[in-house]
PDB file of C-alpha atoms in Angstrom:
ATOM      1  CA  UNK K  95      32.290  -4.443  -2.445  1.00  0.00           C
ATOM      2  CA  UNK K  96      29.329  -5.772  -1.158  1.00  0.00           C
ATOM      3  CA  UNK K  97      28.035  -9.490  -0.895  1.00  0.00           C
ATOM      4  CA  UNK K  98      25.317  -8.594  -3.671  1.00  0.00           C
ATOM      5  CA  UNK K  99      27.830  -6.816  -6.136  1.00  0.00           C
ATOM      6  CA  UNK K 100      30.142 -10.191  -5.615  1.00  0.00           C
ATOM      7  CA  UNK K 101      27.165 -11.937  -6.452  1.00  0.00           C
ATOM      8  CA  UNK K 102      26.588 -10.632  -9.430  1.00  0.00           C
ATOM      9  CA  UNK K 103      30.445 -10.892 -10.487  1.00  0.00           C
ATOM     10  CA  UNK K 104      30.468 -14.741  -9.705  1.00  0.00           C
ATOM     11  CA  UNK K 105      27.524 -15.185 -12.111  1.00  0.00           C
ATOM     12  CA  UNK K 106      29.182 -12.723 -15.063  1.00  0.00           C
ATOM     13  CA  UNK K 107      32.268 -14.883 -15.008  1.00  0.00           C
ATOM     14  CA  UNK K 108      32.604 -17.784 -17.721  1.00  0.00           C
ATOM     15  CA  UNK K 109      32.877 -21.087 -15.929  1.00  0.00           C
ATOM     16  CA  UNK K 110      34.499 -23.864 -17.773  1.00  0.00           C
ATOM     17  CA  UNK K 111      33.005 -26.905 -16.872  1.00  0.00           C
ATOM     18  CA  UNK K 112      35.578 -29.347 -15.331  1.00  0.00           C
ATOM     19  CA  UNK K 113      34.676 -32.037 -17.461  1.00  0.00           C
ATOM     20  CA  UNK K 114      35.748 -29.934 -20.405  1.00  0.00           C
ATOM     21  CA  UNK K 115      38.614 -29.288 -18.895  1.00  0.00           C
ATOM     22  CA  UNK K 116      39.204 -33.181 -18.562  1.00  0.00           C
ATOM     23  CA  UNK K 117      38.585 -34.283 -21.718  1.00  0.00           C
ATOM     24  CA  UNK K 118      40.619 -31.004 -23.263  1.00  0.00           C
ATOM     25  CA  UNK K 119      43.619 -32.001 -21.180  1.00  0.00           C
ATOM     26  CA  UNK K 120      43.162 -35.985 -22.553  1.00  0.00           C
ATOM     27  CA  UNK K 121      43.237 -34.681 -25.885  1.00  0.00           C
ATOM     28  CA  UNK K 122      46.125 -32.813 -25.904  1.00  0.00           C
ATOM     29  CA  UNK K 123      47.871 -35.075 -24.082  1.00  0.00           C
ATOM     30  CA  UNK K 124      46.651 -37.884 -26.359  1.00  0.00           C
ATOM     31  CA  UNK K 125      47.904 -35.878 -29.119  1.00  0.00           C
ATOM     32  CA  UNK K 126      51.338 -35.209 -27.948  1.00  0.00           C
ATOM     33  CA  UNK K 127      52.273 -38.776 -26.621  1.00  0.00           C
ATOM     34  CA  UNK K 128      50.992 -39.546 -30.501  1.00  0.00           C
ATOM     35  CA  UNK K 129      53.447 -37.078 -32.015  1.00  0.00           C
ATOM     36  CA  UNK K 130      56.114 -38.444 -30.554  1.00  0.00           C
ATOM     37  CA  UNK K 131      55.324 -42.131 -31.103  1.00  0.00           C
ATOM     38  CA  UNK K 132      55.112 -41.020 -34.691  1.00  0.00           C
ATOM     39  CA  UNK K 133      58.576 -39.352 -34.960  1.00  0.00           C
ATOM     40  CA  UNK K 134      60.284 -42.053 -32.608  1.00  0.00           C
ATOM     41  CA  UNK K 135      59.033 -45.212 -34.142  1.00  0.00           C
ATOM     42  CA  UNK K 136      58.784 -44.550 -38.108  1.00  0.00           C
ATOM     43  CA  UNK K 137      62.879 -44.180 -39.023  1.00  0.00           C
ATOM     44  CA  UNK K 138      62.154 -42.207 -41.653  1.00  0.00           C
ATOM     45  CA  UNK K 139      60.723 -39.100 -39.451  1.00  0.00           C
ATOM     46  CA  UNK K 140      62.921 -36.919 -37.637  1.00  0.00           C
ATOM     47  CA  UNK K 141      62.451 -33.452 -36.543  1.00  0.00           C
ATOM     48  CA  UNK K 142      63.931 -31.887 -39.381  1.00  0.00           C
ATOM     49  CA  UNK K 143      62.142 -33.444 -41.983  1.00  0.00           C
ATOM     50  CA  UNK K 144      58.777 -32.288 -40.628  1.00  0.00           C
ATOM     51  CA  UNK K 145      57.805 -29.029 -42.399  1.00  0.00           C
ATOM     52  CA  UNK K 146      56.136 -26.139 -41.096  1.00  0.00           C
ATOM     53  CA  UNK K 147      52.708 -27.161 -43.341  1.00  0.00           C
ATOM     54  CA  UNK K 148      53.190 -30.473 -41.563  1.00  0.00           C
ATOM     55  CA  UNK K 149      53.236 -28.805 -38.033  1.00  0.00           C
ATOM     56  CA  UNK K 150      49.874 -26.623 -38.995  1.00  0.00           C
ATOM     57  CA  UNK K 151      48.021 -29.450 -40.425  1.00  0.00           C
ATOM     58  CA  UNK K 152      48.856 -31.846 -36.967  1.00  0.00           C
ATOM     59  CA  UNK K 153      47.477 -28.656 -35.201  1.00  0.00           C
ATOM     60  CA  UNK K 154      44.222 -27.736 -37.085  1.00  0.00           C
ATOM     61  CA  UNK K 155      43.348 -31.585 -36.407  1.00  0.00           C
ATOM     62  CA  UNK K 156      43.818 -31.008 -32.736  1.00  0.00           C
ATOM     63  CA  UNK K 157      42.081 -28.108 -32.251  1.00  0.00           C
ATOM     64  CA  UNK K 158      39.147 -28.848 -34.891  1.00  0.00           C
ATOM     65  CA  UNK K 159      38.481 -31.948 -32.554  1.00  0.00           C
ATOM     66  CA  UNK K 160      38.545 -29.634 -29.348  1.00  0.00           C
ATOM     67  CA  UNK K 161      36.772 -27.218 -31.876  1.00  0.00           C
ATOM     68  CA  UNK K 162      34.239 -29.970 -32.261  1.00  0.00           C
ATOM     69  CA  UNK K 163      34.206 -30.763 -28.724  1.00  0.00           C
ATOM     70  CA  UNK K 164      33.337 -27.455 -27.537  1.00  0.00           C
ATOM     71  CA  UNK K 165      30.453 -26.649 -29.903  1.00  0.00           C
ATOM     72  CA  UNK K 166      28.781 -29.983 -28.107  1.00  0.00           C
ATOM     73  CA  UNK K 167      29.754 -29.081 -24.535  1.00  0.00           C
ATOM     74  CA  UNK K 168      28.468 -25.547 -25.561  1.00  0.00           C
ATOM     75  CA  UNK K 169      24.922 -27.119 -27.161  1.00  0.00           C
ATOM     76  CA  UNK K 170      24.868 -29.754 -23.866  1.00  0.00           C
ATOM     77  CA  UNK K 171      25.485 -26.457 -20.977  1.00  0.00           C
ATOM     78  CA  UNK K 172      22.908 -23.850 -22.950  1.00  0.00           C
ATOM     79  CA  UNK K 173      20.010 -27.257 -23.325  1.00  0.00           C
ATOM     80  CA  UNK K 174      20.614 -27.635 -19.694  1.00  0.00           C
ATOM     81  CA  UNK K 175      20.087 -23.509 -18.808  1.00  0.00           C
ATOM     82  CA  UNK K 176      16.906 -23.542 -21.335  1.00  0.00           C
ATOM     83  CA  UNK K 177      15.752 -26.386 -18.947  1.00  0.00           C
ATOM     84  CA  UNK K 178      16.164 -24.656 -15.878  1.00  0.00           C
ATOM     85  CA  UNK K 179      15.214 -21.742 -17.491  1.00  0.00           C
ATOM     86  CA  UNK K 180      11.242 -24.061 -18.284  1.00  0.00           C
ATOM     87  CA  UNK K 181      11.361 -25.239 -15.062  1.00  0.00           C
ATOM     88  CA  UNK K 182      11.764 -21.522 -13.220  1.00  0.00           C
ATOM     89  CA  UNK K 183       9.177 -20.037 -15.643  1.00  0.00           C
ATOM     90  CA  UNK K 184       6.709 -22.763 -14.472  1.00  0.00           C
ATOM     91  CA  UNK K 185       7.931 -22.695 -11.247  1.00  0.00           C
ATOM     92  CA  UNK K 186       6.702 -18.511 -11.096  1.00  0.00           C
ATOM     93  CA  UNK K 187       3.395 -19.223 -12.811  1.00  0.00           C
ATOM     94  CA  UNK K 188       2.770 -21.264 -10.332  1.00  0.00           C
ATOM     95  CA  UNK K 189       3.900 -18.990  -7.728  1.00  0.00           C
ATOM     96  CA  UNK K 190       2.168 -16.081  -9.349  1.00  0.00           C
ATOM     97  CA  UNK K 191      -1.250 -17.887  -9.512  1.00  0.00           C
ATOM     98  CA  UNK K 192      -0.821 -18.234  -5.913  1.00  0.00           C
ATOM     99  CA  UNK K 193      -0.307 -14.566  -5.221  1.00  0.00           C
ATOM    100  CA  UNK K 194      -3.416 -14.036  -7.146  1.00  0.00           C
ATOM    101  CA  UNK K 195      -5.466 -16.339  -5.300  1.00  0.00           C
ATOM    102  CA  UNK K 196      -4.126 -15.367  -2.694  1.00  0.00           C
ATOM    103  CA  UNK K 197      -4.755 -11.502  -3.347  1.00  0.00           C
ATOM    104  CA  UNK K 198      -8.465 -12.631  -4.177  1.00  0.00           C
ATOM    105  CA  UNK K 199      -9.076 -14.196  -1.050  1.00  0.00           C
ATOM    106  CA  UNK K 200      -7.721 -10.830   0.682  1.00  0.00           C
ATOM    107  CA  UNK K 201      -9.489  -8.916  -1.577  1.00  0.00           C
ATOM    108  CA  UNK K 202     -13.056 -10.918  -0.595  1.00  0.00           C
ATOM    109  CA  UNK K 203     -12.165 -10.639   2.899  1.00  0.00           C
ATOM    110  CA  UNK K 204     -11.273  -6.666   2.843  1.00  0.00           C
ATOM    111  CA  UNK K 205     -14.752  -6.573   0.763  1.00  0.00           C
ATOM    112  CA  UNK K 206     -16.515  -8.368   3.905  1.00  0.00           C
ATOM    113  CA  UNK K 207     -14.819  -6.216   6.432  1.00  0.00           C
ATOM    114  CA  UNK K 208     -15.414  -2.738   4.429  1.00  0.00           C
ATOM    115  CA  UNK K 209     -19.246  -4.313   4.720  1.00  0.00           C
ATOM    116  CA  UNK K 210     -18.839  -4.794   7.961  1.00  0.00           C
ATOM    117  CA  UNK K 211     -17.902  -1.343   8.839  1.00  0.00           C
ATOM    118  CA  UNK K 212     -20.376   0.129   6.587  1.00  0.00           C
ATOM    119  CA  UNK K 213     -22.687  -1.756   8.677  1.00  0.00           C
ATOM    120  CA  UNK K 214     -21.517  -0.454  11.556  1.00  0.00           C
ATOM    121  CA  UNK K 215     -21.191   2.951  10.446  1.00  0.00           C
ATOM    122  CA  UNK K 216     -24.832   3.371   9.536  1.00  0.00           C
ATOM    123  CA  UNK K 217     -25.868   1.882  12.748  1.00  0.00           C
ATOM    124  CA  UNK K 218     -23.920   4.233  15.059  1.00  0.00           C
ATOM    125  CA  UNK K 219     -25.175   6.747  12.207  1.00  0.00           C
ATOM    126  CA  UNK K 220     -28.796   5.825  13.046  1.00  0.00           C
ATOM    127  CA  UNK K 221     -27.927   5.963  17.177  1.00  0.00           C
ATOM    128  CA  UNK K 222     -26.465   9.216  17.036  1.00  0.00           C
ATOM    129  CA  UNK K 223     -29.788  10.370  15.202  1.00  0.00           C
ATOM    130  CA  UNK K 224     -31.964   8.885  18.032  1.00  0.00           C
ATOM    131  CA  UNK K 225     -29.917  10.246  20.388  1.00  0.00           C
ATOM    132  CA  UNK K 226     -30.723  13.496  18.975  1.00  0.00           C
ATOM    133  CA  UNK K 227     -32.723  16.092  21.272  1.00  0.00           C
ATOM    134  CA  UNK K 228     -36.031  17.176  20.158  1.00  0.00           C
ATOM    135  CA  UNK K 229     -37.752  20.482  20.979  1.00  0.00           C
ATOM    136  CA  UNK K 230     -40.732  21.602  21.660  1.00  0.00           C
ATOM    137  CA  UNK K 231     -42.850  24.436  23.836  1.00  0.00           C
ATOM    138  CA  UNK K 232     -43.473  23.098  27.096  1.00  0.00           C
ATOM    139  CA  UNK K 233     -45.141  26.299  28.504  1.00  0.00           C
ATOM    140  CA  UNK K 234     -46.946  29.221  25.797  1.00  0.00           C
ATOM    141  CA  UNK K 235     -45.140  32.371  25.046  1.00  0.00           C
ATOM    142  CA  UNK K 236     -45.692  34.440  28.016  1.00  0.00           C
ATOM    143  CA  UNK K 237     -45.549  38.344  26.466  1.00  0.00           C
ATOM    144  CA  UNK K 238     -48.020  41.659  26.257  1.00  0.00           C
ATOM    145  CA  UNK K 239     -49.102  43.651  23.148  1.00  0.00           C
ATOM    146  CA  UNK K 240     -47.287  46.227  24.576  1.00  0.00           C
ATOM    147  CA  UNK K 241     -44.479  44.784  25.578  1.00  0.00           C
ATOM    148  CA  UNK K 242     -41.432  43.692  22.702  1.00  0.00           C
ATOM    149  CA  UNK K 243     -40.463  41.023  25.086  1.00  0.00           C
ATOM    150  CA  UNK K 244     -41.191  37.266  24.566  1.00  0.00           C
ATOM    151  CA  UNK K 245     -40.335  34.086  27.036  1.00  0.00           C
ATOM    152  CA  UNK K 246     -40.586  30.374  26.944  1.00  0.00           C
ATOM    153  CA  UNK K 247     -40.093  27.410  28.071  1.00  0.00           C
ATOM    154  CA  UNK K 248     -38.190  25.080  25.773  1.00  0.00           C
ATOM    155  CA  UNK K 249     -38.578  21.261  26.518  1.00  0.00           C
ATOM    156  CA  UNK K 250     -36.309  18.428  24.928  1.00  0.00           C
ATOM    157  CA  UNK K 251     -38.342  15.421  23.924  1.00  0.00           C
ATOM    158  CA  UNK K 252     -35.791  13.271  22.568  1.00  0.00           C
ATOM    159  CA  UNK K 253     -31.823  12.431  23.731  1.00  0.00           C
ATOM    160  CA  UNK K 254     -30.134  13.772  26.281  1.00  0.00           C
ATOM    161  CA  UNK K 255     -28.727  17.150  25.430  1.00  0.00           C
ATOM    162  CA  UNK K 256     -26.962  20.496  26.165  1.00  0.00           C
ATOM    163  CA  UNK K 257     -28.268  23.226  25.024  1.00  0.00           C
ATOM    164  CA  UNK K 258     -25.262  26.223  24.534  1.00  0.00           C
ATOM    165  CA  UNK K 259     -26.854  28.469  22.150  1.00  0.00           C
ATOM    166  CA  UNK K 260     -30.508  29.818  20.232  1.00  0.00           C
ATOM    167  CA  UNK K 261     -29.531  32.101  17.218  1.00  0.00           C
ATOM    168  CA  UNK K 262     -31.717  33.664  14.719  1.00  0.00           C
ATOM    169  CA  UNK K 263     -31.204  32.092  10.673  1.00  0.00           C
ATOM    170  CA  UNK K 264     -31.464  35.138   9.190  1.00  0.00           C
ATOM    171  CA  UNK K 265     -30.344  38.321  10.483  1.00  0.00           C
ATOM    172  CA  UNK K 266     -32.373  41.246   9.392  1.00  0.00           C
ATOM    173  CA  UNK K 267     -31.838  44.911  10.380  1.00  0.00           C
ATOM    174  CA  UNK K 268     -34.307  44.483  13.335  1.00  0.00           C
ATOM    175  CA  UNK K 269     -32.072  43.904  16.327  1.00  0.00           C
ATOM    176  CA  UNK K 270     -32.997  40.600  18.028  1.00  0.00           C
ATOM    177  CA  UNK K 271     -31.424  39.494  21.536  1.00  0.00           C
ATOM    178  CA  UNK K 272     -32.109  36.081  22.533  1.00  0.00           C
ATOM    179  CA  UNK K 273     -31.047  34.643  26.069  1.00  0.00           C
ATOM    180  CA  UNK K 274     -30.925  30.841  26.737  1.00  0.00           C
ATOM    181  CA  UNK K 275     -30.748  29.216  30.283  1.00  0.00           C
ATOM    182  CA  UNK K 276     -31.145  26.007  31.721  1.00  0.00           C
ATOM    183  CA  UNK K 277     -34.484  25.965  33.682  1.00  0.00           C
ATOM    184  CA  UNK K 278     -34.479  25.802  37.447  1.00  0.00           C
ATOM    185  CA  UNK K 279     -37.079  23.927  39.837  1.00  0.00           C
ATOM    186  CA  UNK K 280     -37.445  23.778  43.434  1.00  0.00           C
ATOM    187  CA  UNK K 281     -38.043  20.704  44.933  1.00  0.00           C
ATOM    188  CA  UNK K 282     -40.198  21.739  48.120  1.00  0.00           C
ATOM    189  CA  UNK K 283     -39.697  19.054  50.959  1.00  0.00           C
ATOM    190  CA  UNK K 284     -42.022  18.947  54.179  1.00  0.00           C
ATOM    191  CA  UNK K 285     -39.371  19.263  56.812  1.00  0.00           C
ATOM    192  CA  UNK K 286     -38.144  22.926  54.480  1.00  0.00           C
ATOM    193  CA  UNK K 287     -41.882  24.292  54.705  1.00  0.00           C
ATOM    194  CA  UNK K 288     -42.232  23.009  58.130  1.00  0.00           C
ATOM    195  CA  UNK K 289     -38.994  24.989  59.244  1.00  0.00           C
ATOM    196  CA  UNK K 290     -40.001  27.896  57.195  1.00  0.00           C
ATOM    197  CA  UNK K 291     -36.739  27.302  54.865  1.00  0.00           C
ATOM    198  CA  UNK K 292     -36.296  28.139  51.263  1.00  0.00           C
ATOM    199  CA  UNK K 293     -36.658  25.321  48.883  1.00  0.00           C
ATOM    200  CA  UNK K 294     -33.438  24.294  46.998  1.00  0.00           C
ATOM    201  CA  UNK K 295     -32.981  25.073  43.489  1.00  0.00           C
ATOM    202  CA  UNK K 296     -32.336  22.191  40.846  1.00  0.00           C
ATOM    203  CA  UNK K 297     -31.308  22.429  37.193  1.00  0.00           C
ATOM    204  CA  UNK K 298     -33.752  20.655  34.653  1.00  0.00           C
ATOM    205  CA  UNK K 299     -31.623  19.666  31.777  1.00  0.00           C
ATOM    206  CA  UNK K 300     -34.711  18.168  30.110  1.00  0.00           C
ATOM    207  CA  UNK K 301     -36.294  22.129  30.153  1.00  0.00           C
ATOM    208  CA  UNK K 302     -34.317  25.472  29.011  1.00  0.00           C
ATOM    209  CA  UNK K 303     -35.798  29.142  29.481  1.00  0.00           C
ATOM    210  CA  UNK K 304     -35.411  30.790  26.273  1.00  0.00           C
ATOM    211  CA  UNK K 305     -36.599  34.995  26.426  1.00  0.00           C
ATOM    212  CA  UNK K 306     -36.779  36.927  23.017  1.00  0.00           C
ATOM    213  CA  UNK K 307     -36.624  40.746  23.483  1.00  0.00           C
ATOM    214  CA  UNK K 308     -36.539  42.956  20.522  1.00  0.00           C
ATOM    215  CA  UNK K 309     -35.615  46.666  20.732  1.00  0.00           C
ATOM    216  CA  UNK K 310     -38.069  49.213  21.212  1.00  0.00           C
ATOM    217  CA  UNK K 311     -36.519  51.534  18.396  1.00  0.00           C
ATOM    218  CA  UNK K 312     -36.635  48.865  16.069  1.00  0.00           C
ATOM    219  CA  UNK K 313     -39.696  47.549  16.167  1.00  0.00           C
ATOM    220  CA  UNK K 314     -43.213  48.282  14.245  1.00  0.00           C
ATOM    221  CA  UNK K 315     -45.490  49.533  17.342  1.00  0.00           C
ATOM    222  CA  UNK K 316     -48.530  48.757  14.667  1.00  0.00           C
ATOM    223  CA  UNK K 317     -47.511  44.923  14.768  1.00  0.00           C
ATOM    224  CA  UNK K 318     -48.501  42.957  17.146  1.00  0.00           C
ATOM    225  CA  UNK K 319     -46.376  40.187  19.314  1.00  0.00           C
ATOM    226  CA  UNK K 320     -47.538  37.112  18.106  1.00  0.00           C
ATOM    227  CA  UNK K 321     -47.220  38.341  14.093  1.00  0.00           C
ATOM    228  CA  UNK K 322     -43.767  40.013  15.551  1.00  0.00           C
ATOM    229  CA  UNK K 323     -42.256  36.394  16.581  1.00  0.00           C
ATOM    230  CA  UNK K 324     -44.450  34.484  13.832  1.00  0.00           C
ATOM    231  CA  UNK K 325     -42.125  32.683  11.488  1.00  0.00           C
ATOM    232  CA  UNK K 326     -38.714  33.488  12.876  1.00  0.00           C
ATOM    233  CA  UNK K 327     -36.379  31.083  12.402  1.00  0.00           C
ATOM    234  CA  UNK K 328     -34.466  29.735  14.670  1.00  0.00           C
ATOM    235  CA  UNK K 329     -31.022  27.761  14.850  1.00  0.00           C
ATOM    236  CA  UNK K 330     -30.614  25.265  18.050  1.00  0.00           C
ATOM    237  CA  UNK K 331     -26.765  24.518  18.673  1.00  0.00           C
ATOM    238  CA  UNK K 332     -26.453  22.048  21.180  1.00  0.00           C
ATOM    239  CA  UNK K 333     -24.258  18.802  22.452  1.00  0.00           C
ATOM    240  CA  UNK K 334     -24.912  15.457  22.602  1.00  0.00           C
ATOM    241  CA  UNK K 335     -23.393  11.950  22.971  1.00  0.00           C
ATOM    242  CA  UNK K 336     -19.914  13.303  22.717  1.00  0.00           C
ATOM    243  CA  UNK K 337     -20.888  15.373  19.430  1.00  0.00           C
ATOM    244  CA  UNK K 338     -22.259  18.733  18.547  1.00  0.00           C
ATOM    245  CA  UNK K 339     -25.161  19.407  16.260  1.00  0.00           C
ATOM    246  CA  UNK K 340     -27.637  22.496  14.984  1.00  0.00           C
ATOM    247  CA  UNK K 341     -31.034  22.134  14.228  1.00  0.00           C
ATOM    248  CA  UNK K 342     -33.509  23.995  12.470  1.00  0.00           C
ATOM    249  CA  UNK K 343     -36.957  25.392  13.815  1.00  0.00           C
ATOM    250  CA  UNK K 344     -39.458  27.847  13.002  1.00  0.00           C
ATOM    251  CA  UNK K 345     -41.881  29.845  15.504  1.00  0.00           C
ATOM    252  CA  UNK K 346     -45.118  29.553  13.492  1.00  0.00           C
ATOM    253  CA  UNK K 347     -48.720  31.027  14.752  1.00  0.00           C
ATOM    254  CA  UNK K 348     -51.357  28.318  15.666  1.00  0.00           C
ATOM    255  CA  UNK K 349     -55.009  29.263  16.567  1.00  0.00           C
ATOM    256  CA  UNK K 350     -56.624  27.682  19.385  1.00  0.00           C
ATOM    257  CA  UNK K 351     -59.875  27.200  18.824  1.00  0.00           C
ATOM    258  CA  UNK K 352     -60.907  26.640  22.470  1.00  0.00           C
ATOM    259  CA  UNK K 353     -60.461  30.038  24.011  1.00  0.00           C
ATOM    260  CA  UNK K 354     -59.776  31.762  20.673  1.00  0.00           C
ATOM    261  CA  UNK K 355     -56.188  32.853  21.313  1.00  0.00           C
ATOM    262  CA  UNK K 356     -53.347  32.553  18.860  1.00  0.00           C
ATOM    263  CA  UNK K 357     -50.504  30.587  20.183  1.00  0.00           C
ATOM    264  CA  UNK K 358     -46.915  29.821  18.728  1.00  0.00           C
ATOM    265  CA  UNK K 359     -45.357  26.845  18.779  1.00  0.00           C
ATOM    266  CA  UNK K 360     -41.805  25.658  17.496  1.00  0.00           C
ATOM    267  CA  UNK K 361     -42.028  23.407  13.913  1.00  0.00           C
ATOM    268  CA  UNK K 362     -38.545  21.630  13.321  1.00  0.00           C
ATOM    269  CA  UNK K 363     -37.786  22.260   9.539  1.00  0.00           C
ATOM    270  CA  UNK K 364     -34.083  19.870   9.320  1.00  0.00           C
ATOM    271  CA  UNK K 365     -30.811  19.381  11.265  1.00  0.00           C
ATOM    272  CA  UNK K 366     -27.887  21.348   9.682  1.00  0.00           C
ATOM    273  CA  UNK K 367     -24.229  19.675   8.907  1.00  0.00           C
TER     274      UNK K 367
END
């Protein structure tokens, strides 16, 4: 049995109190010493004369007394359990009203922190948005009426970036290859050109060369290269800042009205979740 279960037994059991049992034990002994000063000292009481009614009214006056006795001590032990009983019930209202302030003040300070966080959220929210690349054409679309081939040069104006893949939105029967590369510069140096040497090659992250090349078979020979690319849609998937994002853009036609040639340049319609 465990130390709870014992527990529980102790409390179940009916404890006598041990002044009861004093004042019991005083009685009866009260009443015997009296019973026998009554049949020693009166000569006309012996044992034999005392009758049987005699007997059960001596004991009913005993025991009404302790009778008596024991509805008190039981009135005296249950007003002293409905006191203690008061005093615990106050005792855990006042213990529960400090759980609930208590629970208030940790609600108000989770409130502050979620606030907090929010905050924060929203600002790394905004960061992550700045940090986002923005394209544009650096160079115009170098291609030939005749030719289904189209190539540009792709420059980010905004974060830092890495651009993995150019897809087209909507596929139509037409098929469409699109190849994406990080553009390469040469950084020509005196001593190189002096010593007739080739110039080393660099990467230009800021730059990718982007070449559109639709298949002869497919392709309307009546439309022309510029109409052929004009309003394709196109879906940037790139990394940045530790994340990955896709943005929308659109090849639209713009007419230059200095030399009269039609140019395309890239319009950014949204970023895509």
């Amino acid at each position: 049995m465990s130390n709870e279960e014992s527990l529980i037994d102790d409390e179940l059991k009916i404890k006598i109190p041990t002044r009861a049992k004093i004042i019991t034990v005083i009685w009866l002994l009260i009443c015997i010493i009296s019973f026998f000063f009554w049949l020693n000292f009166f000569y006309d009481n012996r044992v034999n004369s005392v009758s049987l009614g005699d007997i059960g009214a001596f004991l009913s006056g005993v025991f009404s007394v302790l009778a008596f006795y024991g509805f008190i001590e039981a009135y005296l032990i249950q007003s002293q359990e409905l006191r203690l009983q008061r005093f615990e019930l106050k005792e855990s209202i006042k213990a529960q009203k400090g759980s609930e302030q208590a629970l208030k003040e940790q609600s108000k300070a989770l409130n502050a922190q979620l606030e907090i966080t929010a905050k924060q959220f929203d600002i790394y929210l905004k960061d992550i948005e700045l940090k986002r690349p923005i394209f544009s054409i650096y160079e115009g679309s170098d291609y030939s009426d005749s030719s289904n081939n189209l190539s540009m040069i792709i420059m980010n104006l905004g974060g830092e970036c890495i651009l993995t893949n150019v897809s087209e939105k909507k596929v139509t029967g037409i098929r469409l290859s699109i190849d994406t590369k990080v553009h390469i510069i040469r950084r020509v140096s005196l001593n190189n050109m002096m010593n007739n040497k080739s110039s080393p090659e660099y990467p230009d992250l800021s730059k990718f060369d982007i070449s559109f090349f639709y298949h002869e078979e497919d392709s309307n020979p009546n439309i022309e290269i510029d109409n052929l690319y004009k309003n394709l849609e196109l879906i940037f998937h790139y990394s940045y800042s530790g994340t990955s994002g896709k943005s929308l853009y659109k090849l639209t036609k713009k007419d230059n009205y200095i030399d009269g040639k039609a140019e395309l340049e890239l319009e950014f319609i949204s970023h895509i979740v």
